[in-house]
PDB file of C-alpha atoms in Angstrom:
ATOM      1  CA  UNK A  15      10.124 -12.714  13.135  1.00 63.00           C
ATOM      2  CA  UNK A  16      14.019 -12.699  12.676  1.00 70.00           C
ATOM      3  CA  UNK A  17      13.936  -8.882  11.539  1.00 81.00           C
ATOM      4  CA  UNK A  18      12.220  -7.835  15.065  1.00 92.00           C
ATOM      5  CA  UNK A  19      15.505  -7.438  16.750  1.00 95.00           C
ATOM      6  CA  UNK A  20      16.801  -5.006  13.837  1.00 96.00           C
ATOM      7  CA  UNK A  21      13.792  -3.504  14.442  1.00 97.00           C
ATOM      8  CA  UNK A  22      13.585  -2.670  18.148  1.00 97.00           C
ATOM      9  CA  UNK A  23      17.425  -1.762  17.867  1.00 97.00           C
ATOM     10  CA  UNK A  24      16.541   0.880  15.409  1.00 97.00           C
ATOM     11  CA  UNK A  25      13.950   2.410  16.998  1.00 98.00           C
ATOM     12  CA  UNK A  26      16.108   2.487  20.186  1.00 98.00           C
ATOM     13  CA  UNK A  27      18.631   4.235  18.302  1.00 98.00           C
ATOM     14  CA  UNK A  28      15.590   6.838  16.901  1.00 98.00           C
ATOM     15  CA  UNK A  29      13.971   7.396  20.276  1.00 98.00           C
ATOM     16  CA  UNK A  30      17.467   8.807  21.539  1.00 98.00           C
ATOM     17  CA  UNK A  31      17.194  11.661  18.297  1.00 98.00           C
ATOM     18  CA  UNK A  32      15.758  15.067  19.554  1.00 97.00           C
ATOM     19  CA  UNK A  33      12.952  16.195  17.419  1.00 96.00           C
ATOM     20  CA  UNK A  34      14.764  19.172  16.286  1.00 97.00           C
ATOM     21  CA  UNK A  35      17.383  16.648  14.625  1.00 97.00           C
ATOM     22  CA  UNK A  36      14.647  15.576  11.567  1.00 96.00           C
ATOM     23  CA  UNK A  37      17.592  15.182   9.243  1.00 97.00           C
ATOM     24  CA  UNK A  38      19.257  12.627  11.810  1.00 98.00           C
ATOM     25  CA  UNK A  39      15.241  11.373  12.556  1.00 98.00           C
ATOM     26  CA  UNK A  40      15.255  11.157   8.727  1.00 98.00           C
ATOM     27  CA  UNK A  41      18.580   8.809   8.441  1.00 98.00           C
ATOM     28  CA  UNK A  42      17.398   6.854  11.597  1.00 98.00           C
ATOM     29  CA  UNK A  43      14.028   6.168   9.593  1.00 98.00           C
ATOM     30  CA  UNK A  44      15.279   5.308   6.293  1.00 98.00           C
ATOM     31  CA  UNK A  45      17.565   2.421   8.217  1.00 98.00           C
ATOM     32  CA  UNK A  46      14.333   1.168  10.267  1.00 98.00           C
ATOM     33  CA  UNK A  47      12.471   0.629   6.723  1.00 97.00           C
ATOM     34  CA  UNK A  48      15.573   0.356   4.233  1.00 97.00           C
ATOM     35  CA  UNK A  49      13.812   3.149   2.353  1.00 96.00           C
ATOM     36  CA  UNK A  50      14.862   6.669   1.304  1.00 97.00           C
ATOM     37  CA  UNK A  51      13.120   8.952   3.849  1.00 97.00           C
ATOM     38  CA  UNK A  52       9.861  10.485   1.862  1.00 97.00           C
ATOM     39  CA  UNK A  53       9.891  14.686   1.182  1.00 97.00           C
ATOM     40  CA  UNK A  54       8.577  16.725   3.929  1.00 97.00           C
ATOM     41  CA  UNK A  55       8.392  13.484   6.505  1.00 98.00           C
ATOM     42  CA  UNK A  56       8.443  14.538   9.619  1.00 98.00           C
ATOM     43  CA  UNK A  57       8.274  12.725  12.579  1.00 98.00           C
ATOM     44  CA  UNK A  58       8.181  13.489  16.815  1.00 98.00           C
ATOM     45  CA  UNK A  59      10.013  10.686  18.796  1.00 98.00           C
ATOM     46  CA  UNK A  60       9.607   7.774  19.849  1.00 98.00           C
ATOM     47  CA  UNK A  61       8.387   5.489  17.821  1.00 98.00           C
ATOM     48  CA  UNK A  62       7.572   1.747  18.142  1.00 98.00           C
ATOM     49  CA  UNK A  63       7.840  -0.713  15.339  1.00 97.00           C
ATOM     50  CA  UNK A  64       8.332  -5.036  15.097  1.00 95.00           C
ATOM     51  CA  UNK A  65       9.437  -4.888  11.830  1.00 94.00           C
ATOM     52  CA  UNK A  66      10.195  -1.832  10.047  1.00 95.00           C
ATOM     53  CA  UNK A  67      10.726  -2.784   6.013  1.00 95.00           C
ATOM     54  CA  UNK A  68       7.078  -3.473   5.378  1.00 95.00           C
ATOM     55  CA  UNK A  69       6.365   0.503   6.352  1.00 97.00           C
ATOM     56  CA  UNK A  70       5.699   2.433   3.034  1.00 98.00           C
ATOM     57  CA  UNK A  71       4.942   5.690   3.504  1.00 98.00           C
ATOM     58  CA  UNK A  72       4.259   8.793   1.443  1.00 98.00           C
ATOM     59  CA  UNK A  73       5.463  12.403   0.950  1.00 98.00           C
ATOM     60  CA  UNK A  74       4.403  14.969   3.329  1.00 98.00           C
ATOM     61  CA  UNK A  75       3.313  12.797   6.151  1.00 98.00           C
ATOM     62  CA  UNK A  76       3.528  13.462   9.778  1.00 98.00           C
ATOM     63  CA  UNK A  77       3.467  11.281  12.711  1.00 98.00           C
ATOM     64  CA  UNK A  78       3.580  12.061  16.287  1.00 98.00           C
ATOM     65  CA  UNK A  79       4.806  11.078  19.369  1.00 98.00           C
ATOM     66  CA  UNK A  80       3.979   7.360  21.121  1.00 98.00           C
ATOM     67  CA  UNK A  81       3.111   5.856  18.105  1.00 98.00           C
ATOM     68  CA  UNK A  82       3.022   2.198  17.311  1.00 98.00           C
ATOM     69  CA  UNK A  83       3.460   1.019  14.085  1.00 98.00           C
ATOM     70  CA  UNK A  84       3.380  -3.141  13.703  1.00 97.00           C
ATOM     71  CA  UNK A  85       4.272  -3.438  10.339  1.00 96.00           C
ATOM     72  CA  UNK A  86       4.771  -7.800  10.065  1.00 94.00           C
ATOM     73  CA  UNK A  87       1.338  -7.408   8.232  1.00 96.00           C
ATOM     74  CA  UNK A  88       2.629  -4.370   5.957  1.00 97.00           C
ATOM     75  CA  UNK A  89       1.618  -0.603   6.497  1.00 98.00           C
ATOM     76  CA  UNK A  90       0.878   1.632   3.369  1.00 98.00           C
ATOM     77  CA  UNK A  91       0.489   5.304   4.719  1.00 98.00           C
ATOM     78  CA  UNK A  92      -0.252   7.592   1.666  1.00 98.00           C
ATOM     79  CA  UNK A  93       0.772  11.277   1.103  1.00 98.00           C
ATOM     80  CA  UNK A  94      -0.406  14.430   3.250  1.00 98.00           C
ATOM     81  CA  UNK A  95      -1.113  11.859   5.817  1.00 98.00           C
ATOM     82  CA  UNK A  96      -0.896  13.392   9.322  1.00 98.00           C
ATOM     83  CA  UNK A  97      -0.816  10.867  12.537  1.00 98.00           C
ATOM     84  CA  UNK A  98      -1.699  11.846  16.104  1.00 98.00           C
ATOM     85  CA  UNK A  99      -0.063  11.103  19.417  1.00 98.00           C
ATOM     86  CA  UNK A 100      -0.324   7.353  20.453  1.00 98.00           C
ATOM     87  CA  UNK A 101      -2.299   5.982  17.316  1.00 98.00           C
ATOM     88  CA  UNK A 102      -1.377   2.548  16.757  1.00 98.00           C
ATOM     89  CA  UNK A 103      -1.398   0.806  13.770  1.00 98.00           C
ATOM     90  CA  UNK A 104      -1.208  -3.166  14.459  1.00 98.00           C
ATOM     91  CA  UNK A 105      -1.347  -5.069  11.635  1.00 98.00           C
ATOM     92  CA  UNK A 106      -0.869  -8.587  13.428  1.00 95.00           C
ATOM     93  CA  UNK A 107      -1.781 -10.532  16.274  1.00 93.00           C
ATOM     94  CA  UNK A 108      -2.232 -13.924  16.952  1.00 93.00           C
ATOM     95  CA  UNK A 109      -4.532 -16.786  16.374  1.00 92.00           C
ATOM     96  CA  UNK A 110      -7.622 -16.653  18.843  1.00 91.00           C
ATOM     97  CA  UNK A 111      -8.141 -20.476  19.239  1.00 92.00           C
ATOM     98  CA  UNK A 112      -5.551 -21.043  22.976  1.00 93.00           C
ATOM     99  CA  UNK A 113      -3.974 -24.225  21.158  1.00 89.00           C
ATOM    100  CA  UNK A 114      -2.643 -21.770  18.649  1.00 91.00           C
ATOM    101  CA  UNK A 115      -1.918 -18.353  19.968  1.00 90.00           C
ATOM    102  CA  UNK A 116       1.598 -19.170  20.414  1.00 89.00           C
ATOM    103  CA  UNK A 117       2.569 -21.372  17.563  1.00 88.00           C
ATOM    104  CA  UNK A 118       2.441 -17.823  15.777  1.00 86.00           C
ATOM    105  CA  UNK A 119       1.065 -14.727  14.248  1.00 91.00           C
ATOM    106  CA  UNK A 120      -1.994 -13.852  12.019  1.00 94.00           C
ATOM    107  CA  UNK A 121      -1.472 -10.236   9.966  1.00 95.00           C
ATOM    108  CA  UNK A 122      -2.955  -8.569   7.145  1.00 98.00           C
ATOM    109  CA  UNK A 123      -1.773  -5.092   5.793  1.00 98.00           C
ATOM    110  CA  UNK A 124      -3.369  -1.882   6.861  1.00 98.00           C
ATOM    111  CA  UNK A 125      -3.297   0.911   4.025  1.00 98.00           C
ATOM    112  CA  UNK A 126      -3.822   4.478   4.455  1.00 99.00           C
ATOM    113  CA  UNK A 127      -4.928   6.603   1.589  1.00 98.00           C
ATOM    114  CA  UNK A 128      -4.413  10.293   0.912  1.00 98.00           C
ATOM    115  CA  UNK A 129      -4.438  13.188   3.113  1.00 98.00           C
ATOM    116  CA  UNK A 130      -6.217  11.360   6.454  1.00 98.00           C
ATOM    117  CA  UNK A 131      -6.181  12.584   9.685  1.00 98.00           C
ATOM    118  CA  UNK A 132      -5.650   9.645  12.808  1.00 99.00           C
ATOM    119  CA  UNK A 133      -6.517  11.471  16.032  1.00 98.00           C
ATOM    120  CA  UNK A 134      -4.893  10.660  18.851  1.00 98.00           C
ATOM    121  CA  UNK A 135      -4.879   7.556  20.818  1.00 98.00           C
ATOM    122  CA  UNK A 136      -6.696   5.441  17.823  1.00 98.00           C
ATOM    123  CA  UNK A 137      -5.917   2.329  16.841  1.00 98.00           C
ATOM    124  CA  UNK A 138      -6.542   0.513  13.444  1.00 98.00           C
ATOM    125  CA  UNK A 139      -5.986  -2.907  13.226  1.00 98.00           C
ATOM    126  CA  UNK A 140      -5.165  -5.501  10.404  1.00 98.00           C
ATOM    127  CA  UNK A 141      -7.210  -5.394   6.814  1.00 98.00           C
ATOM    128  CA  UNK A 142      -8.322  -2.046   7.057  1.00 98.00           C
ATOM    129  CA  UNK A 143      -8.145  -0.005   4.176  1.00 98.00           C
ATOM    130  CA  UNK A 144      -8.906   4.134   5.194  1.00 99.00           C
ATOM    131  CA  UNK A 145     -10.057   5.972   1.892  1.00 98.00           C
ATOM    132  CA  UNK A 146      -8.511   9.499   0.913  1.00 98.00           C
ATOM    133  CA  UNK A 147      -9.317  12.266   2.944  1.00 98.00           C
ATOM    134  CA  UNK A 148     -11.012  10.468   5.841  1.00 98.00           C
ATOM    135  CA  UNK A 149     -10.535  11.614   9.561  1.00 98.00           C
ATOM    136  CA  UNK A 150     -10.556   8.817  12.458  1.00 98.00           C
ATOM    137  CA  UNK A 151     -10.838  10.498  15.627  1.00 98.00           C
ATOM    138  CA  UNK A 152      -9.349  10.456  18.915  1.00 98.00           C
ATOM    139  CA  UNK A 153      -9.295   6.974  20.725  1.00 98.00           C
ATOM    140  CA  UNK A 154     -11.204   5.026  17.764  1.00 98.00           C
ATOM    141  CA  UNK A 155     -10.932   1.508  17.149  1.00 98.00           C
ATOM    142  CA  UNK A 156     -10.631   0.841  13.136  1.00 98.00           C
ATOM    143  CA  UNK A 157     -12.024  -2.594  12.690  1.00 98.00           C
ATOM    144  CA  UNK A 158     -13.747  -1.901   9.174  1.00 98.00           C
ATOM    145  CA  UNK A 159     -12.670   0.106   6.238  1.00 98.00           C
ATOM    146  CA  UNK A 160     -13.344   3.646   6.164  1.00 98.00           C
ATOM    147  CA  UNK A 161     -14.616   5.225   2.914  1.00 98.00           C
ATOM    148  CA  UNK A 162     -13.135   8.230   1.753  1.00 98.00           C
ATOM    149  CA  UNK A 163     -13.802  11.352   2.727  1.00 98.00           C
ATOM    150  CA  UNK A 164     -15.248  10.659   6.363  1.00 98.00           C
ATOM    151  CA  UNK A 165     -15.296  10.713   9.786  1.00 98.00           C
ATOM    152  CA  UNK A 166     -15.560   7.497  11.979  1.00 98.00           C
ATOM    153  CA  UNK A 167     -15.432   7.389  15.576  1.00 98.00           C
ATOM    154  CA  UNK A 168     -16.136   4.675  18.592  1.00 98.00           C
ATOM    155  CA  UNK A 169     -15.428   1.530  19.572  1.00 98.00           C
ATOM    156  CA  UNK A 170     -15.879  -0.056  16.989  1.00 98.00           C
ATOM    157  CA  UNK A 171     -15.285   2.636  14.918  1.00 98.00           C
ATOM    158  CA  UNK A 172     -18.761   3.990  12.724  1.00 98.00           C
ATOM    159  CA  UNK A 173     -18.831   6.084  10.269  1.00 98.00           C
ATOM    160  CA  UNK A 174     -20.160   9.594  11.687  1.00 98.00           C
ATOM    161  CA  UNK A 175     -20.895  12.078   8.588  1.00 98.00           C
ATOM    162  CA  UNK A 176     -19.005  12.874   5.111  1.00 98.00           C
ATOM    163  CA  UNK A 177     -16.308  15.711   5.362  1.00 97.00           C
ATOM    164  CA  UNK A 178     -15.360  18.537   3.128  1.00 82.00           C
TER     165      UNK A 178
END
């Protein structure tokens, strides 16, 4: 929890950055994860993050405005990767039992594979793993892995037909 500060005060600093600015967006994102920025990474302020060094992220990816990345848990976004408007990616939360819900936080990493599309608004929570190529559409909630090369929609999230 000590790193959330950093964290918020980076993406402060990012949010201010004009899109057209994607070298500056570039510097502001390599501080928020303490990584060099990936090739082609491109990215449309603002951005929300509580931790920002357990973000790993691949070449060529893309992420749009609003989104929400929770990274306590660890985030593993893999290359070609393209992110819609408002997805959020939460991978922690707290303990459902009342006694416990503020003693602390629960996570478990969320990893991307290759070449996925996240339409907008979605939101994929802790422990899921979404296989190569796979598209989530807009507004899903990601409670279960996603094989590769499919789409999944809903709430909860089911797995629709194979793409191509």
């Amino acid at each position: 929890m000590a790193g959330v500060p950093r964290a918020f005060a980076c993406c402060e600093a990012l949010n201010r950055l004009p899109y057209a600015d994607q070298d500056a967006i570039g510097r502001a994102w390599a501080e928020l994860t303490g990584r060099p920025t990936p090739a082609r990474f491109r990215l449309v302020p603002p951005l929300h993050s509580d931790h920002g060094v357990d973000l790993r992220v691949g070449a060529d990816v893309f992420i749009n405005h609003g989104c929400t990345l929770n990274d306590i848990g660890g985030i593993e976004i893999g290359d070609g990767t393209m992110i819609g408007p408002n997805v959020s990616l939460i991978s922690s939360g707290h303990p459902t039992a009342v006694a416990e819900r503020r003693a602390g936080i629960v996570f478990a990493e969320i990893v991307i594979g290759r070449d996925v599309w996240i339409g907008a608004g979605a939101t994929v929570l802790g422990g899921v793993r979404i296989g190569d190529g796979a598209v989530v559409g807009a507004a899903a909630v990601v409670t279960r892995d996603v094989p590769p090369a499919t789409l999944v929609a809903g709430n909860p999230a089911r797995v629709l037909r194979p793409v191509g």
